[in-house]
Amino acid sequence: MVISNYGIFVIETKNYKGWIIGKESDAYWKQVIYKEKNSFLNPIKQNEYHMKLLRSALSLFPDVSYYPIVSFAAEADIKIKIEKDVVSEELLLRTIRNYQTEVISDDLKDEIFNYLKVIKKINRGYGKKHVQNIKEKRAQINTGIKTKICPRCESLLKERTGKYGSFLGCSNYPMCRFSIDIN
Ligand SMILES: [Zn+2]
């Protein structure tokens, strides 16, 4: 995160090389490196979530502008056509410098910085909980794929095809909305 006179830059960094393929609306993006394909959470969406948290943490400062940026390793070949800032790390500084309208005074900048320091102290436990939630979700997904049984309600999981590709969905839908992307 960068607090500057030109706004607050919320930067999601991904140390991935190779081809980076995806669309703004996709839940997952793909990394293709030699013959290997890996999917990972769409970082634009991850970053939107981080910005939402930051915005609510800084609700005392409603007039601040936020700019999300996704930054990949310098060797990444980003095959993504979107208007948003998704860049390799060598273009990160230039991307930030593109924003040249002064919207935050020096005093306000210090105020925001100090305010965030205080919040960080108060919320020290929150980061742990966030990591714990992610671990639990991952464990649920692994169990679901292995057993084909919904980890939330123990109904069968069934393969279905939706707008965004195949997924395993709970047969107890709509009572239970557990699903796993298997694109
Ligand atoms: Zn279920």
PDB file of C-alpha atoms and ligand atoms in Angstrom:
ATOM      1  CA  MET A   1       0.000   0.000   0.000  1.00  0.00           C
ATOM      2  CA  VAL A   2       1.249   3.490  -0.865  1.00  0.00           C
ATOM      3  CA  ILE A   3      -0.189   6.626   0.709  1.00  0.00           C
ATOM      4  CA  SER A   4       0.706   9.579  -1.489  1.00  0.00           C
ATOM      5  CA  ASN A   5      -0.468  13.083  -2.277  1.00  0.00           C
ATOM      6  CA  TYR A   6      -2.105  11.610  -5.387  1.00  0.00           C
ATOM      7  CA  GLY A   7      -4.209   9.014  -3.598  1.00  0.00           C
ATOM      8  CA  ILE A   8      -3.869   5.681  -1.857  1.00  0.00           C
ATOM      9  CA  PHE A   9      -2.516   2.874  -4.025  1.00  0.00           C
ATOM     10  CA  VAL A  10      -3.580  -0.609  -2.988  1.00  0.00           C
ATOM     11  CA  ILE A  11      -1.179  -3.026  -4.631  1.00  0.00           C
ATOM     12  CA  GLU A  12      -1.649  -6.778  -4.934  1.00  0.00           C
ATOM     13  CA  THR A  13       1.691  -8.360  -5.867  1.00  0.00           C
ATOM     14  CA  LYS A  14       1.956 -11.820  -7.416  1.00  0.00           C
ATOM     15  CA  ASN A  15       5.354 -13.370  -7.907  1.00  0.00           C
ATOM     16  CA  TYR A  16       4.205 -15.363 -10.964  1.00  0.00           C
ATOM     17  CA  LYS A  17       6.080 -15.680 -14.247  1.00  0.00           C
ATOM     18  CA  GLY A  18       4.956 -17.142 -17.582  1.00  0.00           C
ATOM     19  CA  TRP A  19       1.748 -16.322 -19.386  1.00  0.00           C
ATOM     20  CA  ILE A  20      -0.954 -14.818 -17.258  1.00  0.00           C
ATOM     21  CA  ILE A  21      -4.398 -15.421 -18.761  1.00  0.00           C
ATOM     22  CA  GLY A  22      -7.815 -14.313 -17.561  1.00  0.00           C
ATOM     23  CA  LYS A  23     -10.661 -11.859 -17.742  1.00  0.00           C
ATOM     24  CA  GLU A  24     -11.765  -9.222 -15.303  1.00  0.00           C
ATOM     25  CA  SER A  25     -14.962 -11.162 -14.542  1.00  0.00           C
ATOM     26  CA  ASP A  26     -13.292 -14.594 -14.084  1.00  0.00           C
ATOM     27  CA  ALA A  27     -13.154 -16.062 -10.581  1.00  0.00           C
ATOM     28  CA  TYR A  28      -9.812 -17.660 -11.404  1.00  0.00           C
ATOM     29  CA  TRP A  29      -6.934 -16.739 -13.694  1.00  0.00           C
ATOM     30  CA  LYS A  30      -4.404 -19.106 -15.217  1.00  0.00           C
ATOM     31  CA  GLN A  31      -0.634 -19.142 -15.215  1.00  0.00           C
ATOM     32  CA  VAL A  32       0.892 -21.094 -18.114  1.00  0.00           C
ATOM     33  CA  ILE A  33       4.581 -21.836 -17.785  1.00  0.00           C
ATOM     34  CA  TYR A  34       6.106 -24.387 -20.195  1.00  0.00           C
ATOM     35  CA  LYS A  35       3.554 -27.218 -20.127  1.00  0.00           C
ATOM     36  CA  GLU A  36       2.298 -26.455 -16.673  1.00  0.00           C
ATOM     37  CA  LYS A  37      -1.015 -24.719 -15.977  1.00  0.00           C
ATOM     38  CA  ASN A  38      -1.961 -23.352 -12.586  1.00  0.00           C
ATOM     39  CA  SER A  39      -5.070 -21.466 -11.644  1.00  0.00           C
ATOM     40  CA  PHE A  40      -5.180 -18.839  -8.947  1.00  0.00           C
ATOM     41  CA  LEU A  41      -7.772 -16.441  -7.548  1.00  0.00           C
ATOM     42  CA  ASN A  42      -8.423 -13.426  -9.759  1.00  0.00           C
ATOM     43  CA  PRO A  43      -6.184 -10.807  -8.096  1.00  0.00           C
ATOM     44  CA  ILE A  44      -8.430  -7.927  -9.170  1.00  0.00           C
ATOM     45  CA  LYS A  45     -11.204  -9.429  -7.061  1.00  0.00           C
ATOM     46  CA  GLN A  46      -8.819 -10.122  -4.183  1.00  0.00           C
ATOM     47  CA  ASN A  47      -7.706  -6.517  -4.340  1.00  0.00           C
ATOM     48  CA  GLU A  48     -11.290  -5.240  -4.462  1.00  0.00           C
ATOM     49  CA  TYR A  49     -11.882  -7.058  -1.198  1.00  0.00           C
ATOM     50  CA  HIS A  50      -8.768  -5.514   0.371  1.00  0.00           C
ATOM     51  CA  MET A  51      -9.862  -2.072  -0.800  1.00  0.00           C
ATOM     52  CA  LYS A  52     -13.291  -2.576   0.697  1.00  0.00           C
ATOM     53  CA  LEU A  53     -11.724  -3.370   4.074  1.00  0.00           C
ATOM     54  CA  LEU A  54      -9.396  -0.396   3.816  1.00  0.00           C
ATOM     55  CA  ARG A  55     -12.218   1.952   2.797  1.00  0.00           C
ATOM     56  CA  SER A  56     -14.288   0.949   5.797  1.00  0.00           C
ATOM     57  CA  ALA A  57     -11.248   1.225   8.095  1.00  0.00           C
ATOM     58  CA  LEU A  58     -10.694   4.748   6.735  1.00  0.00           C
ATOM     59  CA  SER A  59     -14.355   5.802   6.682  1.00  0.00           C
ATOM     60  CA  LEU A  60     -13.356   8.898   8.666  1.00  0.00           C
ATOM     61  CA  PHE A  61     -11.598  10.095   5.521  1.00  0.00           C
ATOM     62  CA  PRO A  62     -14.381   9.897   2.902  1.00  0.00           C
ATOM     63  CA  ASP A  63     -12.767  12.124   0.272  1.00  0.00           C
ATOM     64  CA  VAL A  64      -9.678   9.996  -0.291  1.00  0.00           C
ATOM     65  CA  SER A  65      -9.158   8.405  -3.742  1.00  0.00           C
ATOM     66  CA  TYR A  66      -8.119   4.762  -3.930  1.00  0.00           C
ATOM     67  CA  TYR A  67      -6.361   3.152  -6.875  1.00  0.00           C
ATOM     68  CA  PRO A  68      -6.051  -0.636  -7.115  1.00  0.00           C
ATOM     69  CA  ILE A  69      -3.013  -2.052  -8.932  1.00  0.00           C
ATOM     70  CA  VAL A  70      -2.089  -5.683  -9.602  1.00  0.00           C
ATOM     71  CA  SER A  71       1.617  -6.296 -10.117  1.00  0.00           C
ATOM     72  CA  PHE A  72       3.227  -9.489 -11.478  1.00  0.00           C
ATOM     73  CA  ALA A  73       6.878 -10.581 -11.609  1.00  0.00           C
ATOM     74  CA  ALA A  74       8.958  -8.740 -14.213  1.00  0.00           C
ATOM     75  CA  GLU A  75       9.190 -11.910 -16.351  1.00  0.00           C
ATOM     76  CA  ALA A  76       5.417 -12.339 -16.546  1.00  0.00           C
ATOM     77  CA  ASP A  77       3.752 -12.033 -19.952  1.00  0.00           C
ATOM     78  CA  ILE A  78       0.362 -10.598 -19.134  1.00  0.00           C
ATOM     79  CA  LYS A  79      -2.240 -11.663 -21.700  1.00  0.00           C
ATOM     80  CA  ILE A  80      -5.085  -9.748 -20.219  1.00  0.00           C
ATOM     81  CA  LYS A  81      -7.066  -7.009 -21.897  1.00  0.00           C
ATOM     82  CA  ILE A  82      -8.567  -4.734 -19.310  1.00  0.00           C
ATOM     83  CA  GLU A  83      -8.598  -1.074 -18.509  1.00  0.00           C
ATOM     84  CA  LYS A  84      -7.521  -1.667 -14.912  1.00  0.00           C
ATOM     85  CA  ASP A  85      -3.907  -1.445 -13.837  1.00  0.00           C
ATOM     86  CA  VAL A  86      -2.486  -4.959 -14.183  1.00  0.00           C
ATOM     87  CA  VAL A  87       1.231  -4.596 -14.814  1.00  0.00           C
ATOM     88  CA  SER A  88       4.589  -6.295 -14.444  1.00  0.00           C
ATOM     89  CA  GLU A  89       6.635  -5.023 -11.518  1.00  0.00           C
ATOM     90  CA  GLU A  90       9.002  -3.046 -13.720  1.00  0.00           C
ATOM     91  CA  LEU A  91       6.048  -0.862 -14.749  1.00  0.00           C
ATOM     92  CA  LEU A  92       4.699  -0.478 -11.222  1.00  0.00           C
ATOM     93  CA  LEU A  93       6.399   2.832 -10.400  1.00  0.00           C
ATOM     94  CA  ARG A  94       5.502   4.313 -13.767  1.00  0.00           C
ATOM     95  CA  THR A  95       1.885   3.242 -13.235  1.00  0.00           C
ATOM     96  CA  ILE A  96       1.762   4.983  -9.868  1.00  0.00           C
ATOM     97  CA  ARG A  97       3.373   8.103 -11.337  1.00  0.00           C
ATOM     98  CA  ASN A  98       0.657   8.274 -14.002  1.00  0.00           C
ATOM     99  CA  TYR A  99      -1.638   9.641 -11.314  1.00  0.00           C
ATOM    100  CA  GLN A 100      -0.754  13.283 -11.008  1.00  0.00           C
ATOM    101  CA  THR A 101      -3.762  15.032  -9.532  1.00  0.00           C
ATOM    102  CA  GLU A 102      -3.023  16.091  -5.990  1.00  0.00           C
ATOM    103  CA  VAL A 103      -5.910  15.014  -3.758  1.00  0.00           C
ATOM    104  CA  ILE A 104      -4.273  14.518  -0.347  1.00  0.00           C
ATOM    105  CA  SER A 105      -2.433  17.251   1.534  1.00  0.00           C
ATOM    106  CA  ASP A 106       0.784  16.497   3.451  1.00  0.00           C
ATOM    107  CA  ASP A 107      -1.078  16.899   6.752  1.00  0.00           C
ATOM    108  CA  LEU A 108      -3.859  14.545   5.717  1.00  0.00           C
ATOM    109  CA  LYS A 109      -1.283  12.027   4.511  1.00  0.00           C
ATOM    110  CA  ASP A 110       0.344  11.967   7.956  1.00  0.00           C
ATOM    111  CA  GLU A 111      -3.043  11.773   9.638  1.00  0.00           C
ATOM    112  CA  ILE A 112      -4.078   8.729   7.578  1.00  0.00           C
ATOM    113  CA  PHE A 113      -0.730   7.034   8.176  1.00  0.00           C
ATOM    114  CA  ASN A 114      -0.924   7.511  11.946  1.00  0.00           C
ATOM    115  CA  TYR A 115      -4.566   6.480  12.032  1.00  0.00           C
ATOM    116  CA  LEU A 116      -3.754   3.217  10.223  1.00  0.00           C
ATOM    117  CA  LYS A 117      -0.916   2.542  12.670  1.00  0.00           C
ATOM    118  CA  VAL A 118      -3.372   2.777  15.556  1.00  0.00           C
ATOM    119  CA  ILE A 119      -5.945   0.547  13.835  1.00  0.00           C
ATOM    120  CA  LYS A 120      -3.256  -2.027  13.119  1.00  0.00           C
ATOM    121  CA  LYS A 121      -2.431  -2.217  16.807  1.00  0.00           C
ATOM    122  CA  ILE A 122      -6.092  -2.638  17.751  1.00  0.00           C
ATOM    123  CA  ASN A 123      -6.731  -5.285  15.079  1.00  0.00           C
ATOM    124  CA  ARG A 124      -3.619  -7.355  15.617  1.00  0.00           C
ATOM    125  CA  GLY A 125      -5.732 -10.507  15.933  1.00  0.00           C
ATOM    126  CA  TYR A 126      -7.619  -9.934  12.697  1.00  0.00           C
ATOM    127  CA  GLY A 127      -4.839 -11.028  10.321  1.00  0.00           C
ATOM    128  CA  LYS A 128      -4.651 -14.383  12.076  1.00  0.00           C
ATOM    129  CA  LYS A 129      -8.388 -14.879  11.665  1.00  0.00           C
ATOM    130  CA  HIS A 130      -8.206 -14.029   7.946  1.00  0.00           C
ATOM    131  CA  VAL A 131      -5.458 -16.641   7.385  1.00  0.00           C
ATOM    132  CA  GLN A 132      -7.440 -19.162   9.451  1.00  0.00           C
ATOM    133  CA  ASN A 133     -10.557 -18.579   7.285  1.00  0.00           C
ATOM    134  CA  ILE A 134      -8.573 -19.140   4.100  1.00  0.00           C
ATOM    135  CA  LYS A 135      -7.046 -22.357   5.494  1.00  0.00           C
ATOM    136  CA  GLU A 136     -10.471 -23.656   6.497  1.00  0.00           C
ATOM    137  CA  LYS A 137     -11.927 -22.893   3.065  1.00  0.00           C
ATOM    138  CA  ARG A 138      -9.001 -24.690   1.374  1.00  0.00           C
ATOM    139  CA  ALA A 139      -9.399 -27.741   3.607  1.00  0.00           C
ATOM    140  CA  GLN A 140     -13.145 -27.821   2.787  1.00  0.00           C
ATOM    141  CA  ILE A 141     -12.411 -27.690  -0.941  1.00  0.00           C
ATOM    142  CA  ASN A 142      -9.838 -30.517  -0.747  1.00  0.00           C
ATOM    143  CA  THR A 143     -12.202 -32.721   1.261  1.00  0.00           C
ATOM    144  CA  GLY A 144     -15.050 -31.968  -1.147  1.00  0.00           C
ATOM    145  CA  ILE A 145     -12.991 -32.916  -4.211  1.00  0.00           C
ATOM    146  CA  LYS A 146     -11.774 -36.155  -2.582  1.00  0.00           C
ATOM    147  CA  THR A 147     -15.021 -37.419  -1.092  1.00  0.00           C
ATOM    148  CA  LYS A 148     -17.629 -35.745  -3.362  1.00  0.00           C
ATOM    149  CA  ILE A 149     -19.492 -34.983  -0.156  1.00  0.00           C
ATOM    150  CA  CYS A 150     -20.419 -31.446   0.828  1.00  0.00           C
ATOM    151  CA  PRO A 151     -18.279 -30.425   3.825  1.00  0.00           C
ATOM    152  CA  ARG A 152     -21.010 -28.058   5.028  1.00  0.00           C
ATOM    153  CA  CYS A 153     -24.129 -30.238   4.977  1.00  0.00           C
ATOM    154  CA  GLU A 154     -22.859 -33.724   4.031  1.00  0.00           C
ATOM    155  CA  SER A 155     -25.086 -34.015   0.932  1.00  0.00           C
ATOM    156  CA  LEU A 156     -23.582 -35.331  -2.302  1.00  0.00           C
ATOM    157  CA  LEU A 157     -21.655 -32.951  -4.539  1.00  0.00           C
ATOM    158  CA  LYS A 158     -22.607 -33.113  -8.214  1.00  0.00           C
ATOM    159  CA  GLU A 159     -20.712 -31.923 -11.249  1.00  0.00           C
ATOM    160  CA  ARG A 160     -22.531 -29.134 -13.033  1.00  0.00           C
ATOM    161  CA  THR A 161     -21.829 -26.680 -15.816  1.00  0.00           C
ATOM    162  CA  GLY A 162     -22.489 -23.013 -15.315  1.00  0.00           C
ATOM    163  CA  LYS A 163     -21.842 -19.720 -17.062  1.00  0.00           C
ATOM    164  CA  TYR A 164     -18.187 -19.770 -16.027  1.00  0.00           C
ATOM    165  CA  GLY A 165     -17.385 -23.470 -16.619  1.00  0.00           C
ATOM    166  CA  SER A 166     -17.698 -26.697 -14.638  1.00  0.00           C
ATOM    167  CA  PHE A 167     -18.079 -26.860 -10.925  1.00  0.00           C
ATOM    168  CA  LEU A 168     -18.976 -29.244  -8.134  1.00  0.00           C
ATOM    169  CA  GLY A 169     -22.156 -28.044  -6.476  1.00  0.00           C
ATOM    170  CA  CYS A 170     -24.050 -29.291  -3.445  1.00  0.00           C
ATOM    171  CA  SER A 171     -27.095 -31.413  -4.389  1.00  0.00           C
ATOM    172  CA  ASN A 172     -28.896 -29.714  -1.516  1.00  0.00           C
ATOM    173  CA  TYR A 173     -28.900 -26.449  -3.510  1.00  0.00           C
ATOM    174  CA  PRO A 174     -30.481 -23.889  -2.948  1.00  0.00           C
ATOM    175  CA  MET A 175     -30.605 -24.811   0.765  1.00  0.00           C
ATOM    176  CA  CYS A 176     -26.816 -25.106   0.688  1.00  0.00           C
ATOM    177  CA  ARG A 177     -24.768 -23.021  -1.712  1.00  0.00           C
ATOM    178  CA  PHE A 178     -21.401 -24.721  -1.284  1.00  0.00           C
ATOM    179  CA  SER A 179     -19.546 -25.084  -4.598  1.00  0.00           C
ATOM    180  CA  ILE A 180     -16.045 -25.729  -5.909  1.00  0.00           C
ATOM    181  CA  ASP A 181     -14.661 -24.413  -9.205  1.00  0.00           C
ATOM    182  CA  ILE A 182     -13.057 -27.209 -11.232  1.00  0.00           C
ATOM    183  CA  ASN A 183     -12.191 -25.424 -14.473  1.00  0.00           C
TER     184      ASN A 183
HETATM  185 ZN    ZN B   1     -24.064 -28.707   1.089  1.00  0.00          ZN
END
